[in-house]
Short mmCIF file of C-alpha atoms in Angstrom, two decimals:
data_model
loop_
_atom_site.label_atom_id
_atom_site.label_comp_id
_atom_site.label_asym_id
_atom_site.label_seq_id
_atom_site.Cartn_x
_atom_site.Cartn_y
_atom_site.Cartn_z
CA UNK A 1 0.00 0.00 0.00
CA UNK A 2 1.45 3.05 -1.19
CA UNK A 3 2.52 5.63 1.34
CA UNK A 4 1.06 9.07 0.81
CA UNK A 5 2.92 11.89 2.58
CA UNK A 6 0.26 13.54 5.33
CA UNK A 7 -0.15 17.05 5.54
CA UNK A 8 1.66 18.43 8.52
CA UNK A 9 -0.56 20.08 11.10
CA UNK A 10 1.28 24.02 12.39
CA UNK A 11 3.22 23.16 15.50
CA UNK A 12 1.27 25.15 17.33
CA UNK A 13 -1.91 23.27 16.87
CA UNK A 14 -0.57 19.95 18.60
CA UNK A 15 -3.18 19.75 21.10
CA UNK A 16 -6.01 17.15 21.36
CA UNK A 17 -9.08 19.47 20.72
CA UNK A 18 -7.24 20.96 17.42
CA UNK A 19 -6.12 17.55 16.30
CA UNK A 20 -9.51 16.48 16.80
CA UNK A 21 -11.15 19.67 15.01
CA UNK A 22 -8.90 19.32 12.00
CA UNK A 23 -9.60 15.44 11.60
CA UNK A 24 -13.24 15.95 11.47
CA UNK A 25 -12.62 19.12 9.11
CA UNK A 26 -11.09 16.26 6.80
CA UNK A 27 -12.99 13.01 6.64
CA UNK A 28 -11.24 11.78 4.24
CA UNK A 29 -7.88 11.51 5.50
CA UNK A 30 -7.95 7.95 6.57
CA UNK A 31 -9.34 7.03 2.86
CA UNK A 32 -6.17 8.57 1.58
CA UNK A 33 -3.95 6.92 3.95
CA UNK A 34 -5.55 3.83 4.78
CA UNK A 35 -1.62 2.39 5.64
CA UNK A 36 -2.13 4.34 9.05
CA UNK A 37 -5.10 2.27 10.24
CA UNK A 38 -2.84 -0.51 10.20
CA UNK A 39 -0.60 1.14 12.71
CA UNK A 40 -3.40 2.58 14.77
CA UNK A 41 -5.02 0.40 18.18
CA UNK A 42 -7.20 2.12 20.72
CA UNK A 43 -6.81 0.17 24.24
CA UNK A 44 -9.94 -1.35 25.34
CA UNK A 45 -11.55 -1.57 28.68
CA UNK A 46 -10.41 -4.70 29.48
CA UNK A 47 -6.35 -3.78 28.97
CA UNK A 48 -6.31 -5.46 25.01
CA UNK A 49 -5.28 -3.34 22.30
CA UNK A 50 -8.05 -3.63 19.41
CA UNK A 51 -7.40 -2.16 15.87
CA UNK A 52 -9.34 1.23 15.14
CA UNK A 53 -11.86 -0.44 12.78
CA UNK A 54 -12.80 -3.11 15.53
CA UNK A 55 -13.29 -0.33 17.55
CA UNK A 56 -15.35 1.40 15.18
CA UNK A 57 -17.57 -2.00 14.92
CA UNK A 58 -18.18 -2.04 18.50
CA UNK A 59 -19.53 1.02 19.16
CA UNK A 60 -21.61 0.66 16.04
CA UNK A 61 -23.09 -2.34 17.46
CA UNK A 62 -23.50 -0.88 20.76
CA UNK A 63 -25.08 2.11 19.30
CA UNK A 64 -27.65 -0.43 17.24
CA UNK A 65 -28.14 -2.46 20.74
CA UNK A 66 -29.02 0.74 21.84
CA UNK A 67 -31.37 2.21 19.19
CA UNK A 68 -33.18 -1.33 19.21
CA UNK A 69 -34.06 -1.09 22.88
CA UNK A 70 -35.36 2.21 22.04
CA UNK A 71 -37.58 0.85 19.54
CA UNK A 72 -38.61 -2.36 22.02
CA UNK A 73 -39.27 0.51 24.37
CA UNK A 74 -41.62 2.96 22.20
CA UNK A 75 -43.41 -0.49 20.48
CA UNK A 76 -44.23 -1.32 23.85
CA UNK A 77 -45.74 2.38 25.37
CA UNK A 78 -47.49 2.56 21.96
CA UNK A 79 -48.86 -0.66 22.14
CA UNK A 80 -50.39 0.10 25.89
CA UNK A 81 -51.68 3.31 25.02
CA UNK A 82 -53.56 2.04 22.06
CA UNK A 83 -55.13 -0.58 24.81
CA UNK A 84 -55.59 2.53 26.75
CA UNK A 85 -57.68 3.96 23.94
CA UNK A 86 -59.49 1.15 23.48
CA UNK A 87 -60.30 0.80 27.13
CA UNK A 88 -61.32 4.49 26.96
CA UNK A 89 -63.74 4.49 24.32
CA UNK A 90 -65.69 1.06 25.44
CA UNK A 91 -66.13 3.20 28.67
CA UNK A 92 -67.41 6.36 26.57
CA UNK A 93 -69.49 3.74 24.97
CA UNK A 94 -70.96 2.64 28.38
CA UNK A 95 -71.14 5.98 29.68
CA UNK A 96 -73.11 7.27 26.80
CA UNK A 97 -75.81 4.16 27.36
CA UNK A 98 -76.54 5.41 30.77
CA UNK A 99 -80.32 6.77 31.42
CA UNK A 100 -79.88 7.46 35.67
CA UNK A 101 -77.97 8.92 37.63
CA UNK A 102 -77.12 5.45 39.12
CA UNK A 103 -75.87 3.50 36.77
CA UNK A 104 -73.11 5.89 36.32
CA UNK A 105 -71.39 4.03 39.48
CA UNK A 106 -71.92 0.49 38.58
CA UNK A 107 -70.82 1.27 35.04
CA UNK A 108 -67.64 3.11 35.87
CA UNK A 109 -67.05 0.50 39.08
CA UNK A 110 -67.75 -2.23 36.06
CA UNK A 111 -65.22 -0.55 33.73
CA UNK A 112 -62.68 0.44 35.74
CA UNK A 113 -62.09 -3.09 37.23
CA UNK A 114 -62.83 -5.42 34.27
CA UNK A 115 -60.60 -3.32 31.47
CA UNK A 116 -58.30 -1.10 34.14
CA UNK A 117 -57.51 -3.70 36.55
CA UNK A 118 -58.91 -1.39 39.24
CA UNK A 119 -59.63 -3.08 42.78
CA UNK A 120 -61.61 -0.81 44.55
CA UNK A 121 -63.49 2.13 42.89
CA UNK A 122 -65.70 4.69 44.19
CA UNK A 123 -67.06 7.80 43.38
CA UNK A 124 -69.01 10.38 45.49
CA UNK A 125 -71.03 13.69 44.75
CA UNK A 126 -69.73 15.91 47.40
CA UNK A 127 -72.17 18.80 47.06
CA UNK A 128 -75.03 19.16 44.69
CA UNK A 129 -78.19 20.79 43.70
CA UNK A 130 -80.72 19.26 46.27
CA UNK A 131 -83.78 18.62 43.75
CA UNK A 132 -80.08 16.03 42.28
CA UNK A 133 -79.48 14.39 45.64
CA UNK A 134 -81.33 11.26 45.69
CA UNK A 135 -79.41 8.26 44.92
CA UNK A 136 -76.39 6.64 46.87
CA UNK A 137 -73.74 8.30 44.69
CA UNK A 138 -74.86 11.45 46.55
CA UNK A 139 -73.28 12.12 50.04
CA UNK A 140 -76.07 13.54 52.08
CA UNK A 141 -75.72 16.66 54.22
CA UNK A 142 -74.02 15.24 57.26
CA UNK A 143 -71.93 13.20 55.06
CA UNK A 144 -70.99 16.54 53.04
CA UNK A 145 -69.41 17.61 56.27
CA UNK A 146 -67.15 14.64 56.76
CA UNK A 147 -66.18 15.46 53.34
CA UNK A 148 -65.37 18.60 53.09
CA UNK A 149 -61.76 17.69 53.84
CA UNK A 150 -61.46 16.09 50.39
CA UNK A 151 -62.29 18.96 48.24
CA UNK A 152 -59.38 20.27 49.20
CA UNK A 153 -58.14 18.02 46.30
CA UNK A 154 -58.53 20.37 43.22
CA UNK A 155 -55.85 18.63 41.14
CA UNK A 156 -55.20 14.42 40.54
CA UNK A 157 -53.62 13.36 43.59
CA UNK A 158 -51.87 9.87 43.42
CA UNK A 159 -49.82 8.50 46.49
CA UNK A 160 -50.42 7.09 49.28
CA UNK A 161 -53.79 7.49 50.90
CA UNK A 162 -54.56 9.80 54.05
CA UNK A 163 -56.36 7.20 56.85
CA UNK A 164 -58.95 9.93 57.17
CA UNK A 165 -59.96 10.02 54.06
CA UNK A 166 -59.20 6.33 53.45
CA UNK A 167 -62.26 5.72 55.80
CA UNK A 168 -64.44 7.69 54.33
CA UNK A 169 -64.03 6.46 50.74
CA UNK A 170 -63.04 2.76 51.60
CA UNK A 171 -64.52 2.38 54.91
CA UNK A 172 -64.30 -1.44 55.06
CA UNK A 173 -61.27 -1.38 53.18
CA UNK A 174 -57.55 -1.62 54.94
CA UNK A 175 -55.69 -3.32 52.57
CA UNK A 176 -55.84 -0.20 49.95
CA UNK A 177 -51.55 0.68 49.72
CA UNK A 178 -51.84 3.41 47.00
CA UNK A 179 -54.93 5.23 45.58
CA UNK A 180 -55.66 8.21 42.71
CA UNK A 181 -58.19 10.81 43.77
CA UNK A 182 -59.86 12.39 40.81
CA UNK A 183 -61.51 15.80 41.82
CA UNK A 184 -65.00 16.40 39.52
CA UNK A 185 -65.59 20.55 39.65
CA UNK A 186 -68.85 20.59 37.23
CA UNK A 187 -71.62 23.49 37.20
CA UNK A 188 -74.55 21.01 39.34
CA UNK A 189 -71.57 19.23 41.99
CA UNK A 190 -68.35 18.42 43.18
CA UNK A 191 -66.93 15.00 43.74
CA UNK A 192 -64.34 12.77 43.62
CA UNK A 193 -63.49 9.34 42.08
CA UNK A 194 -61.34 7.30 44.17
CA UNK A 195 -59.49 4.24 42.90
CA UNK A 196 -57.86 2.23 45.44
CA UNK A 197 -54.71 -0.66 44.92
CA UNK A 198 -53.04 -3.17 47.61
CA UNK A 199 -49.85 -2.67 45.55
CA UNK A 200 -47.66 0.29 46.33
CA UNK A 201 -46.28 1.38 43.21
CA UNK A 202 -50.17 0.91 41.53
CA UNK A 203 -50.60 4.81 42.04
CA UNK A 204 -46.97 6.34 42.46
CA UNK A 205 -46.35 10.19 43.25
CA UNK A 206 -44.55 10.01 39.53
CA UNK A 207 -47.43 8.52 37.89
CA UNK A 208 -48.71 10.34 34.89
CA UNK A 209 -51.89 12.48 35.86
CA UNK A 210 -52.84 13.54 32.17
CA UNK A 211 -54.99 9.79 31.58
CA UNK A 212 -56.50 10.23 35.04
CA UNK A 213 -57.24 13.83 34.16
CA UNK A 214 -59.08 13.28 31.44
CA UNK A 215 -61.42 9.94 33.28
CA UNK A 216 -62.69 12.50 35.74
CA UNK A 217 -63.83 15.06 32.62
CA UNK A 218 -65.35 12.04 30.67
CA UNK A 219 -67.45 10.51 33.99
CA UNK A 220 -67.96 14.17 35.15
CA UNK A 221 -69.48 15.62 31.80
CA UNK A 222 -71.70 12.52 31.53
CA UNK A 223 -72.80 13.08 34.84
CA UNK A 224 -73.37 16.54 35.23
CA UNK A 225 -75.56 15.90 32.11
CA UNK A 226 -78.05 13.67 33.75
CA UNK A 227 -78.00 15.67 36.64
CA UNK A 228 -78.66 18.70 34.29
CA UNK A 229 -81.91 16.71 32.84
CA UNK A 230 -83.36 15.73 36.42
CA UNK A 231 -83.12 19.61 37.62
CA UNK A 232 -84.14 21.06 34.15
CA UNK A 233 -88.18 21.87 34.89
#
């Protein structure tokens, strides 16, 4: 292999950074002096000297290893929140076949566990016109008092539950680890959907509140639309 001569770099512009600068100024220079590669081995982690092209191949696999998990990873979230969808919209479905006032519960309690994997679910009116409160759904006035702590929940609170409030939403229920409280703020009552989990992590301070978010506006629409038709005259 023929022996090019290689352009001298100015002496003073010896240093790593400008040697680096100047080789990726001219990516070529290895393709006109491919002789140098022979010469060339960048030690390895483990103490052996590799050539630069088996270096080169390593971090190009590593960098593929790495771009496939990527992949793995966004196949998988977009695969869960297209079963999230779906989960969503047989719920709008449901919620959108609902007549009373009381089958709002059983059909979000129905939901909720069968496609969510929710173990305990409840959901409470708060306050409410009074010509509204007349199912179980409805906390009546003495109840409203015990509740009053809760609406100081104006946002999606997940974490672990207060014992307070635990026994008012869940009051036969100890074995509840984590919960999400979903506040409902609607022109005819406020409320709050409470979903409960033995495990922990279920409903983690970092969980994502957007999905939750968005439950309490579907189920809190859909109710303060039936509750719109019983108080209409």
């Amino acid at each position: 292999m023929t022996r090019e001569p290689c352009e001298p770099l100015p002496r003073d512009r010896l240093g790593d950074t400008e040697i680096a600068a100047w080789l990726l100024d001219h990516p070529e220079f290895f393709v006109a002096h491919e002789w140098l590669l022979e010469n060339l081995s960048i030690p390895h982690d483990c103490g052996e000297a590799v050539s630069l092209i088996e270096r080169q191949v390593a971090l190009l696999r590593q960098t593929n290893q790495e771009l496939c998990r990527q992949i793995e990873h966004l196949v998988h979230v977009a695969r869960f929140n297209d079963a999230l969808l779906g989960h969503m919209h047989a719920l709008t479905l449901a919620l959108l076949q609902t007549d009373e006032v009381a089958e709002i519960l059983a059909t979000v309690e129905t939901t909720l566990r069968e496609r969510f994997g929710v173990e305990w679910v409840t959901l409470r009116v708060l306050t409410a016109r009074e010509a509204a409160c007349q199912d179980e759904v409805f906390a009546d006035p003495q109840e409203a008092a015990a509740f009053a702590a809760l609406q100081r929940h104006r946002e999606v609170y997940v974490g672990p539950p207060d014992e307070r409030e635990l026994s008012l939403l869940f009051p036969k229920q100890t074995a509840i680890r984590s919960w999400a409280l979903v506040p409902f703020d609607q022109p005819l009552f406020q409320g709050v959907l409470a979903l409960g989990s033995r495990d922990v992590d279920r409903f983690h301070p970092d969980l994502g509140r957007l999905f939750l978010t968005r439950l309490g506006e579907l189920i809190g629409t859909r109710l303060n639309a039936l509750l719109q038709a019983r108080v209409a005259p």
